[in-house]
Coordinates of C-alpha atoms in Angstrom, one line a residue:
M29 CA -11.8 -8.5 -43.4
A30 CA -11.3 -11.9 -41.6
A31 CA -13.2 -11.0 -38.6
Q32 CA -16.2 -10.2 -40.7
G33 CA -16.9 -13.7 -41.6
L34 CA -17.1 -14.4 -37.9
F35 CA -20.4 -12.5 -37.6
V36 CA -23.8 -12.8 -39.0
D37 CA -27.1 -10.8 -39.1
W38 CA -30.1 -11.7 -37.1
K39 CA -31.0 -14.2 -40.1
G40 CA -27.7 -16.1 -39.9
K41 CA -26.4 -14.3 -43.1
A42 CA -23.1 -12.6 -43.6
I43 CA -22.9 -9.2 -42.4
N44 CA -22.9 -5.9 -44.3
K45 CA -20.2 -3.7 -42.7
D46 CA -22.0 -0.6 -43.8
K47 CA -25.4 -1.5 -42.6
H48 CA -24.5 -3.6 -39.4
G49 CA -22.7 -2.8 -36.1
G50 CA -20.9 0.5 -35.3
A51 CA -22.1 3.3 -33.2
K52 CA -25.8 3.1 -34.6
A53 CA -26.3 -0.2 -33.1
T54 CA -24.7 0.5 -29.8
R55 CA -27.6 3.0 -29.2
F56 CA -30.2 0.5 -28.4
I57 CA -27.7 -1.4 -26.0
Y58 CA -27.0 2.0 -24.4
F59 CA -30.6 2.4 -23.7
L60 CA -30.9 -1.1 -21.9
V61 CA -27.9 -0.3 -19.8
V62 CA -29.6 2.9 -18.7
M63 CA -32.8 1.0 -17.9
M64 CA -31.2 -1.8 -16.2
N65 CA -28.8 0.1 -13.9
M66 CA -31.8 2.5 -13.1
A67 CA -33.9 -0.3 -11.8
F68 CA -31.3 -2.8 -10.1
T69 CA -28.5 -0.8 -8.6
P70 CA -30.2 1.9 -6.8
T71 CA -32.8 -0.8 -5.8
L72 CA -30.1 -3.2 -4.4
L73 CA -28.7 -0.4 -2.3
N74 CA -32.0 0.9 -1.2
M75 CA -33.0 -2.5 0.0
V76 CA -31.0 -2.6 3.0
M77 CA -33.7 -0.4 4.6
Y78 CA -36.4 -2.5 3.2
L79 CA -34.8 -5.6 4.8
Q80 CA -34.5 -3.9 8.2
T81 CA -37.6 -2.2 8.4
I82 CA -40.2 -4.1 6.5
M83 CA -38.4 -7.7 6.7
H84 CA -37.2 -6.9 10.4
M85 CA -33.6 -8.1 9.6
G86 CA -30.7 -6.7 11.9
I87 CA -28.0 -4.5 10.7
A88 CA -25.3 -7.0 9.8
S89 CA -27.8 -9.7 8.4
S90 CA -29.5 -7.3 5.9
S91 CA -25.9 -5.8 4.8
T92 CA -24.6 -9.4 4.2
T93 CA -27.7 -10.2 2.7
I94 CA -27.2 -7.8 0.0
T95 CA -23.5 -8.0 -0.6
N96 CA -24.3 -11.7 -1.0
L97 CA -26.9 -10.9 -3.7
I98 CA -24.3 -8.6 -5.3
G99 CA -21.8 -11.6 -5.2
V100 CA -24.4 -14.2 -6.8
T101 CA -25.5 -11.5 -9.5
C102 CA -21.8 -11.4 -10.5
A103 CA -21.3 -15.3 -10.4
F104 CA -24.8 -15.8 -12.4
A105 CA -22.9 -13.7 -15.1
L106 CA -20.5 -16.5 -15.6
V107 CA -23.7 -18.8 -16.7
G108 CA -24.8 -16.1 -19.1
G109 CA -21.4 -15.7 -20.4
F110 CA -20.8 -19.2 -20.8
L111 CA -24.1 -20.0 -22.5
S112 CA -23.7 -17.1 -25.1
D113 CA -19.8 -17.9 -26.1
A114 CA -20.6 -21.6 -26.3
Y115 CA -24.4 -22.1 -27.8
I116 CA -26.6 -18.9 -28.3
T117 CA -25.4 -15.5 -29.5
R118 CA -25.4 -12.4 -27.1
F119 CA -28.6 -11.0 -28.6
K120 CA -30.7 -14.1 -28.0
A121 CA -29.0 -14.4 -24.4
I122 CA -30.3 -11.0 -23.6
L123 CA -33.9 -11.8 -25.1
I124 CA -34.2 -15.2 -22.9
F125 CA -32.8 -13.8 -19.7
G126 CA -33.6 -10.3 -19.5
P127 CA -37.4 -11.0 -18.7
L128 CA -36.3 -13.0 -15.7
E129 CA -35.2 -9.8 -14.0
F130 CA -38.6 -8.4 -14.7
L131 CA -40.1 -11.4 -13.1
G132 CA -38.0 -11.2 -9.9
F133 CA -38.9 -7.7 -9.4
A134 CA -42.7 -8.4 -10.1
L135 CA -42.5 -11.0 -7.4
L136 CA -40.9 -8.8 -5.0
A137 CA -43.8 -6.1 -5.7
L138 CA -46.1 -8.7 -4.9
Q139 CA -44.9 -9.6 -1.7
A140 CA -44.5 -5.9 -0.6
R141 CA -48.3 -5.5 -1.5
L142 CA -49.8 -8.4 0.4
P143 CA -49.5 -8.3 4.0
S144 CA -49.9 -12.2 4.2
L145 CA -46.5 -12.5 2.4
R146 CA -44.3 -10.4 4.9
P147 CA -43.9 -9.9 8.7
P148 CA -46.1 -8.0 10.7
E149 CA -45.6 -4.3 11.4
C150 CA -44.0 -3.6 14.7
D151 CA -42.0 -1.0 16.6
A152 CA -38.4 -1.2 15.3
Q153 CA -37.3 0.2 18.9
T154 CA -38.7 -3.1 20.7
S155 CA -37.4 -6.5 20.6
D156 CA -40.7 -8.1 19.6
C157 CA -40.4 -7.7 15.8
K158 CA -40.6 -11.2 14.1
H159 CA -37.7 -11.6 11.6
V160 CA -39.1 -12.9 8.1
H161 CA -39.1 -16.6 8.2
G162 CA -40.6 -19.8 6.6
S163 CA -42.6 -19.5 3.1
N164 CA -42.3 -15.7 3.1
A165 CA -38.6 -15.8 3.5
T166 CA -38.4 -18.6 0.7
L167 CA -40.4 -16.1 -1.6
L168 CA -38.2 -13.3 -0.6
Y169 CA -35.1 -15.0 -1.7
I170 CA -36.6 -16.6 -4.7
A171 CA -37.5 -13.2 -6.0
M172 CA -34.2 -11.8 -5.3
Y173 CA -32.1 -14.5 -6.7
V174 CA -34.5 -14.6 -9.9
A175 CA -34.0 -11.0 -10.6
A176 CA -30.2 -11.3 -10.0
F177 CA -30.1 -14.2 -12.4
G178 CA -31.5 -12.1 -15.0
E179 CA -29.4 -9.2 -14.1
G180 CA -26.3 -11.1 -14.0
C181 CA -26.7 -12.6 -17.6
L182 CA -27.6 -9.1 -18.9
R183 CA -24.2 -7.9 -17.4
A184 CA -22.5 -10.8 -19.2
N185 CA -23.8 -10.0 -22.6
L186 CA -24.4 -6.3 -22.9
P187 CA -20.8 -4.9 -23.0
S188 CA -19.8 -8.0 -25.3
L189 CA -22.5 -7.3 -27.5
G190 CA -21.5 -3.8 -27.8
G191 CA -17.9 -4.8 -28.5
D192 CA -18.8 -7.1 -31.2
Q193 CA -20.3 -4.0 -33.2
F194 CA -16.5 -3.1 -33.8
D195 CA -13.8 -5.0 -35.5
D196 CA -10.8 -5.6 -33.8
E197 CA -8.8 -5.7 -37.2
D198 CA -9.7 -2.3 -38.3
S199 CA -7.5 0.4 -36.6
T200 CA -10.6 2.9 -36.5
E201 CA -12.9 0.3 -35.1
L202 CA -10.5 -0.6 -32.8
Q203 CA -10.2 3.0 -31.3
L204 CA -13.9 3.4 -31.5
K205 CA -14.5 0.1 -29.3
S206 CA -12.4 1.6 -26.5
S207 CA -14.5 4.7 -26.7
Y208 CA -17.6 2.2 -26.3
F209 CA -16.5 1.3 -22.8
N210 CA -16.2 4.6 -21.7
W211 CA -19.7 5.4 -22.9
F212 CA -20.9 2.2 -21.6
T213 CA -19.8 3.0 -18.1
F214 CA -21.2 6.6 -18.6
N215 CA -24.8 5.2 -19.4
L216 CA -24.4 2.8 -16.2
S217 CA -23.7 6.2 -14.4
L218 CA -26.8 7.7 -16.0
G219 CA -28.9 4.8 -15.1
S220 CA -27.7 4.9 -11.6
L221 CA -28.3 8.7 -11.5
L222 CA -32.0 8.2 -12.6
G223 CA -32.6 5.4 -10.1
V224 CA -31.3 7.3 -7.1
L225 CA -33.2 10.6 -7.9
F226 CA -36.4 8.6 -8.8
I227 CA -36.8 5.0 -8.1
T228 CA -35.3 5.4 -4.7
W229 CA -37.9 8.7 -3.9
I230 CA -40.8 6.4 -5.1
Q231 CA -39.7 3.5 -3.0
N232 CA -39.3 5.8 0.2
N233 CA -42.3 7.9 -0.4
T234 CA -45.1 5.7 -2.2
G235 CA -44.5 2.3 -0.9
W236 CA -42.1 -0.8 -1.8
D237 CA -45.0 -2.3 -3.9
V238 CA -44.8 0.6 -6.1
G239 CA -41.0 1.0 -5.6
F240 CA -40.6 -2.6 -6.9
S241 CA -43.1 -2.5 -9.7
V242 CA -41.6 0.5 -11.5
P243 CA -38.3 -1.3 -11.8
A244 CA -39.9 -4.3 -13.3
G245 CA -41.5 -2.0 -16.0
V246 CA -38.3 -0.2 -16.7
V247 CA -36.2 -3.5 -17.2
L248 CA -39.2 -4.7 -19.3
L249 CA -39.2 -1.5 -21.7
G250 CA -35.3 -1.8 -22.0
V251 CA -35.2 -5.3 -23.2
I252 CA -38.2 -4.5 -25.5
V253 CA -36.1 -1.5 -27.3
V254 CA -32.8 -3.7 -27.4
A255 CA -35.1 -6.3 -29.3
S256 CA -36.1 -3.6 -31.8
G257 CA -32.5 -3.1 -32.9
F258 CA -32.4 -6.7 -34.1
S259 CA -31.8 -5.8 -37.9
F260 CA -28.6 -3.4 -37.0
Y261 CA -26.4 -5.9 -35.0
R262 CA -23.4 -8.0 -35.7
N263 CA -23.9 -11.3 -34.0
Q264 CA -20.9 -13.6 -33.6
I265 CA -21.3 -17.1 -34.2
P266 CA -20.8 -19.1 -31.0
K267 CA -17.7 -21.1 -31.2
G268 CA -18.3 -23.8 -28.6
S269 CA -17.6 -24.2 -24.9
P270 CA -14.5 -22.1 -24.0
L271 CA -14.2 -24.0 -20.8
T272 CA -13.9 -27.4 -23.0
R273 CA -11.3 -25.8 -25.0
M274 CA -9.1 -24.9 -22.2
L275 CA -9.5 -28.3 -20.7
Q276 CA -8.4 -29.9 -24.0
V277 CA -5.3 -27.8 -23.9
F278 CA -4.5 -29.1 -20.4
V279 CA -5.1 -32.7 -21.2
A280 CA -3.5 -32.6 -24.6
A281 CA -0.4 -31.1 -22.9
F282 CA -0.2 -33.8 -20.3
R283 CA -0.7 -36.5 -22.7
N284 CA 2.2 -35.1 -25.2
R285 CA 4.5 -34.3 -22.1
K286 CA 7.1 -36.7 -23.4
L287 CA 7.4 -35.6 -26.9
Q288 CA 10.2 -33.4 -28.1
F289 CA 9.7 -30.0 -29.8
P290 CA 11.3 -30.1 -33.4
E291 CA 14.5 -28.2 -34.1
N292 CA 12.7 -25.4 -36.1
E293 CA 9.9 -24.7 -33.6
E294 CA 8.7 -21.4 -35.7
V295 CA 7.6 -23.9 -38.5
L296 CA 5.5 -25.7 -36.1
Y297 CA 4.0 -22.5 -34.8
L298 CA 2.8 -21.2 -38.2
E299 CA 1.7 -24.9 -39.4
H300 CA -0.9 -25.3 -36.5
N301 CA -1.8 -21.7 -35.7
K302 CA -5.6 -21.9 -36.7
E303 CA -8.7 -19.6 -35.8
D304 CA -11.2 -22.6 -36.0
M305 CA -12.5 -22.7 -32.5
V306 CA -11.0 -19.6 -30.9
G307 CA -12.3 -17.2 -33.5
E308 CA -9.0 -15.4 -34.4
V309 CA -5.3 -16.5 -35.0
L310 CA -3.3 -15.6 -31.9
P311 CA 0.4 -15.2 -32.1
H312 CA 2.6 -17.8 -30.3
T313 CA 4.1 -16.2 -27.2
K314 CA 6.7 -17.1 -24.8
G315 CA 5.9 -18.3 -21.3
F316 CA 4.0 -21.5 -20.1
K317 CA 6.2 -23.6 -22.2
W318 CA 4.8 -26.7 -20.9
L319 CA 1.4 -25.8 -22.5
D320 CA 3.2 -25.8 -26.2
K321 CA 3.2 -29.7 -25.8
A322 CA -0.5 -29.5 -26.6
F323 CA 0.2 -28.5 -30.3
I324 CA 2.8 -31.3 -31.2
S325 CA 1.3 -33.7 -33.4
S326 CA 1.3 -37.4 -32.2
R327 CA 0.1 -40.6 -33.8
N328 CA -3.3 -39.8 -32.1
T329 CA -5.6 -37.4 -33.7
G330 CA -8.6 -35.4 -31.9
N331 CA -9.0 -32.1 -29.7
W332 CA -8.2 -34.3 -26.8
Y333 CA -4.6 -35.1 -28.2
F334 CA -3.9 -32.2 -30.4
C335 CA -4.7 -28.3 -30.0
S336 CA -4.0 -25.4 -32.4
V337 CA -1.4 -22.5 -31.5
S338 CA -4.3 -20.2 -31.1
Q339 CA -6.2 -22.5 -28.7
V340 CA -3.0 -23.0 -26.4
E341 CA -2.6 -19.1 -26.6
E342 CA -6.0 -18.8 -25.5
M343 CA -5.4 -20.8 -22.4
K344 CA -2.3 -18.8 -22.0
I345 CA -4.3 -15.4 -21.8
V346 CA -6.7 -16.7 -19.0
L347 CA -3.5 -17.9 -16.8
R348 CA -1.7 -14.4 -17.3
M349 CA -4.9 -12.7 -16.2
L350 CA -5.3 -14.9 -13.3
P351 CA -3.1 -12.9 -10.8
I352 CA -4.9 -9.6 -11.9
F353 CA -8.0 -11.4 -11.2
V354 CA -7.1 -12.4 -7.7
S355 CA -5.4 -9.1 -6.9
A356 CA -8.2 -7.0 -8.1
M357 CA -10.6 -9.0 -6.2
I358 CA -9.0 -8.5 -2.9
G359 CA -8.6 -4.8 -3.8
Y360 CA -12.4 -4.6 -4.4
I361 CA -13.5 -6.0 -1.0
P362 CA -14.2 -2.8 0.8
V363 CA -16.2 -1.4 -2.1
P364 CA -19.6 -3.1 -1.3
Q365 CA -19.1 -2.8 2.5
L366 CA -18.4 0.8 2.3
L367 CA -21.6 1.4 -0.1
T368 CA -24.2 -0.7 2.2
F369 CA -22.8 0.7 5.6
T370 CA -22.7 4.4 4.4
I371 CA -26.2 4.1 3.6
T372 CA -26.9 2.8 7.0
Q373 CA -25.1 5.7 8.6
G374 CA -27.2 8.0 6.7
N375 CA -30.4 6.8 8.1
T376 CA -29.3 7.8 11.7
M377 CA -28.4 11.3 10.4
D378 CA -30.3 14.5 9.6
T379 CA -31.7 14.0 5.9
R380 CA -33.1 17.5 5.5
L381 CA -31.6 19.6 2.5
G382 CA -33.3 22.9 3.0
K383 CA -37.0 22.1 3.3
I384 CA -36.9 18.7 1.6
H385 CA -35.8 15.2 3.0
I386 CA -33.4 13.1 1.0
S387 CA -32.5 9.7 1.2
P388 CA -29.0 8.6 2.1
T389 CA -29.1 6.5 -1.1
S390 CA -29.9 9.6 -3.4
L391 CA -26.5 11.0 -2.1
L392 CA -25.1 8.7 -4.8
A393 CA -26.3 11.4 -7.1
I394 CA -23.3 13.5 -6.0
P395 CA -20.7 11.0 -7.4
I396 CA -22.5 9.8 -10.2
I397 CA -22.9 13.4 -11.7
L398 CA -19.2 13.7 -11.2
Q399 CA -18.3 10.4 -12.7
M400 CA -20.5 11.4 -15.9
V401 CA -18.6 14.7 -16.2
I402 CA -15.0 13.1 -15.7
L403 CA -16.0 10.3 -18.1
V404 CA -16.6 12.7 -20.9
V405 CA -13.5 14.7 -20.2
Y406 CA -11.4 11.7 -20.0
D407 CA -12.8 10.2 -23.3
R408 CA -12.8 13.4 -25.4
F409 CA -9.9 15.2 -24.0
F410 CA -7.5 13.2 -21.8
V411 CA -7.3 10.1 -23.8
P412 CA -6.5 12.0 -27.2
F413 CA -3.8 14.0 -25.1
A414 CA -2.3 11.2 -23.4
R415 CA -2.2 9.1 -26.6
R416 CA 0.1 11.7 -28.1
I417 CA 2.5 11.5 -25.3
T418 CA 2.2 7.5 -24.5
G419 CA 1.5 6.1 -27.8
C420 CA -1.1 4.1 -26.3
R421 CA -4.7 3.8 -27.9
T422 CA -6.4 4.2 -24.4
G423 CA -4.1 7.1 -23.3
I424 CA -3.0 5.2 -20.3
T425 CA -3.2 1.3 -19.9
H426 CA -6.0 -0.5 -18.3
L427 CA -4.2 -1.7 -15.3
Q428 CA -2.7 2.0 -14.6
R429 CA -6.4 3.4 -14.7
V430 CA -7.5 0.6 -12.2
G431 CA -4.6 1.3 -9.7
V432 CA -5.9 5.1 -9.5
G433 CA -9.4 3.6 -8.4
F434 CA -7.8 1.4 -5.7
I435 CA -6.0 4.4 -4.1
A436 CA -9.3 6.3 -3.9
T437 CA -11.0 3.2 -2.4
S438 CA -8.6 3.5 0.7
L439 CA -9.4 7.2 0.7
A440 CA -13.0 6.4 1.0
S441 CA -12.7 4.0 3.9
C442 CA -10.2 6.4 5.8
T443 CA -12.7 9.2 5.4
G444 CA -15.5 7.0 6.4
A445 CA -13.7 6.2 9.8
V446 CA -13.1 10.0 10.7
I447 CA -17.0 10.7 9.9
E448 CA -18.4 7.8 11.8
R449 CA -16.3 8.7 14.7
K450 CA -17.6 12.2 14.4
R451 CA -21.3 11.0 14.0
K452 CA -20.8 8.7 17.3
R453 CA -19.4 11.6 19.2
I454 CA -22.6 13.8 18.3
A455 CA -24.8 10.9 19.6
E456 CA -23.1 10.8 22.7
E457 CA -23.4 14.4 23.3
H458 CA -26.8 14.9 22.7
G459 CA -27.8 11.6 24.8
L460 CA -29.1 9.9 21.7
L461 CA -27.2 6.7 21.8
D462 CA -30.3 4.6 22.2
S463 CA -33.3 6.7 21.3
G464 CA -33.5 5.7 17.5
N465 CA -33.9 9.4 16.5
Q466 CA -32.1 11.2 13.8
L467 CA -29.0 12.9 14.9
P468 CA -28.3 16.7 14.6
M469 CA -25.7 15.9 11.7
S470 CA -26.2 16.5 8.1
V471 CA -26.3 13.5 5.9
M472 CA -24.3 15.6 3.5
W473 CA -21.1 14.8 5.4
L474 CA -21.5 11.2 3.7
A475 CA -21.0 12.8 0.2
L476 CA -17.2 12.8 1.0
Q477 CA -17.3 9.0 1.2
F478 CA -19.5 8.8 -1.9
L479 CA -17.2 11.2 -3.7
A480 CA -14.0 8.7 -3.1
L481 CA -16.3 5.9 -4.3
G482 CA -17.1 7.7 -7.3
I483 CA -13.7 8.0 -8.3
N484 CA -13.4 4.3 -7.9
D485 CA -15.9 3.7 -10.3
I486 CA -14.4 5.9 -13.0
S487 CA -11.1 4.4 -12.7
T488 CA -11.2 0.9 -11.4
F489 CA -14.7 -0.2 -12.7
T490 CA -14.1 0.8 -16.3
G491 CA -10.7 -0.1 -16.6
L492 CA -11.4 -3.8 -15.4
L493 CA -14.4 -4.1 -17.6
E494 CA -12.3 -3.2 -20.8
F495 CA -9.3 -5.1 -19.5
F496 CA -11.0 -8.4 -19.0
N497 CA -13.2 -8.1 -22.3
T498 CA -10.4 -6.7 -24.6
E499 CA -7.8 -9.3 -23.2
A500 CA -9.9 -12.4 -23.7
S501 CA -9.9 -14.1 -27.1
R502 CA -12.7 -13.4 -29.5
G503 CA -14.1 -16.8 -28.7
M504 CA -14.6 -16.1 -25.1
K505 CA -15.6 -12.4 -24.7
S506 CA -18.9 -12.7 -22.9
L507 CA -16.9 -15.1 -20.6
G508 CA -14.2 -12.6 -20.1
T509 CA -17.1 -9.7 -19.1
A510 CA -18.4 -12.4 -16.8
I511 CA -15.1 -13.0 -15.3
F512 CA -15.1 -9.3 -14.4
W513 CA -18.4 -9.3 -12.8
C514 CA -17.3 -12.4 -11.1
N515 CA -14.4 -10.5 -9.8
L516 CA -16.6 -8.1 -8.1
G517 CA -19.0 -10.7 -7.0
L518 CA -16.2 -12.6 -5.0
A519 CA -15.4 -9.3 -3.7
S520 CA -18.7 -8.9 -2.3
L521 CA -18.9 -12.5 -0.8
L522 CA -15.4 -12.4 0.7
G523 CA -16.8 -8.9 2.3
S524 CA -19.6 -10.6 3.7
V525 CA -17.1 -13.2 5.3
L526 CA -15.0 -10.3 6.5
V527 CA -18.1 -8.8 8.4
N528 CA -18.9 -12.2 10.1
L529 CA -14.9 -12.9 10.8
T530 CA -14.7 -9.4 12.6
N531 CA -17.7 -10.0 14.7
K532 CA -16.6 -13.2 15.8
V533 CA -13.0 -12.0 16.5
T534 CA -14.2 -8.9 18.3
R535 CA -17.1 -10.4 20.3
H536 CA -15.1 -11.1 23.6
G537 CA -17.9 -11.9 25.6
G538 CA -20.2 -9.4 24.5
T539 CA -21.3 -8.2 20.8
G540 CA -18.7 -7.8 17.8
W541 CA -18.0 -4.5 16.0
L542 CA -21.2 -4.6 13.6
E543 CA -23.3 -7.3 15.4
G544 CA -25.9 -5.3 17.1
N545 CA -29.1 -3.4 15.9
N546 CA -27.8 0.0 17.1
L547 CA -25.5 1.6 15.1
N548 CA -24.6 4.2 17.8
R549 CA -23.4 1.1 19.9
D550 CA -21.6 -0.5 17.3
H551 CA -17.8 0.4 16.1
L552 CA -18.2 0.8 12.4
D553 CA -15.5 3.3 12.6
R554 CA -12.9 0.7 13.5
F555 CA -14.0 -1.4 10.8
Y556 CA -13.5 1.1 8.5
W557 CA -10.2 1.5 9.7
L558 CA -9.8 -2.2 9.1
L559 CA -10.8 -1.7 5.6
T560 CA -8.3 1.2 5.0
V561 CA -5.5 -1.2 6.1
L562 CA -6.9 -3.9 3.8
G563 CA -7.3 -1.6 0.9
L564 CA -3.6 -0.3 1.1
V565 CA -2.2 -3.9 1.2
A566 CA -4.1 -5.0 -1.6
F567 CA -3.1 -2.1 -3.7
L568 CA 0.6 -2.9 -3.2
N569 CA -0.2 -6.6 -4.0
Y570 CA -2.1 -5.5 -7.1
L571 CA 0.8 -3.2 -8.1
F572 CA 3.2 -6.0 -7.8
W573 CA 1.4 -8.1 -10.3
A574 CA 0.0 -5.5 -12.9
R575 CA 3.8 -4.1 -13.4
R576 CA 4.5 -7.7 -14.5
Y577 CA 1.6 -8.2 -16.7
T578 CA 2.1 -8.3 -20.4
Y579 CA -0.7 -7.1 -22.7
R580 CA -1.8 -8.7 -25.8
Q581 CA 0.0 -7.1 -28.4
H582 CA -3.0 -5.6 -30.6
N583 CA -4.9 -4.3 -27.7
L584 CA -2.7 -1.3 -26.6
G585 CA -0.8 -0.1 -29.5
P586 CA 3.1 0.3 -30.3
T587 CA 4.2 1.1 -26.8
S588 CA 2.1 -1.8 -24.9

């Protein structure tokens, strides 16, 4: 097939379709996905307490530090995606950047181990705790952001490397590719489950030095296993900078703006439709007519004066995805805030479950197990059933699946507001507003919030991941995946801005809703109601743009 010539094996030679790629190659990728998510995601969420108890940060500052880190991690995915699409294969990018995550965790373990590298211990209920500062703060941020850089580059390349193992021009493999993204998310969930059960227990019971060392070893093991599968992968040949290609389209369209289209435009579309830089032949589409000027021949030659039809269509795909990107980003703002503040709530509640104590982060196991069960049912039963009804390759479209998740997000924040109000009332009734002791309210109440967030992950997370990867052209698959992570990252950064803005607006001579160090005196319930309203408005905005989006013809079958 035509696509086969775009891929090579680890030696740079043409692939053998029977030997390279397919489900057997994705098994190595799944292993690293499990190890990566086992190490990073639970540690990131549990670090809220590390920053508060060991580094003596306040509630709001520790929460925004984590959400900022989530945002920067996703932004780093753009770097990894750009480099692999333009200059190196995705497999090489994983081998180069994966060890950086190991290094970041190792530095965190070193800081947690040596007392001289962290603030002195103190009574958290007093006001004399010294906030981490100076060289110790510098080391903390370097370690976190080095780990985030490695994680971000892995995120950009792992889904795309797996997608490369299936041929979009083969109907059977195209169907398997859709199933791959469901199982990719399943393994993300499996990694998170193992992390919240074991990694968080290690961090809470054996110390943070060991708690950071174990994730470091887990990530390193995952990279080694992926490296061992080198002989099975289909490696896409880099096509040069996709950002340069898109800029060339804008420049060429502007320079040719005064040229007229020939009478028979169809001949022009067929004559100049090439796959040389994009990696595939993209059919001409209506819309953004002004960009079509870029493939009208003029006296001048060169990529900055003339572009192929496929190159122009690649730019059109990005422009069509832009409203979805923005609306989905706004809809995702409440999610990281709900995750971090729910864990903060849990640390004030009764964490006993029978005779054992569980950490609030471990409650994530409940929605994760549900996610894994539903993902299997979704992939094996719902998709084939829905496919017969809708004719859509994925059962329902990616954007329909995303919309279901956004409804669940508003349900999670609404539930959180009700539970937080109940938690504060119990604190007041028992005279524990300022004691700092655990309240006589089971932490299992928070399972309802985590359950709704789990539904969001099943729907919105997987839907957006497959949407951005499959809609992007073959020459920018990693960048398309990075755009997905950037979507989540910008939502986290905007969430931090929302927290700071909320505190500023609600201060009124005292402290803002989330500004103090005592959650019992803060107004997290009001903030949750704000997130509920934001989520509902964001869903309506998303629905407006999703209904108007036109999919690439080959992605969703005959009914798309």
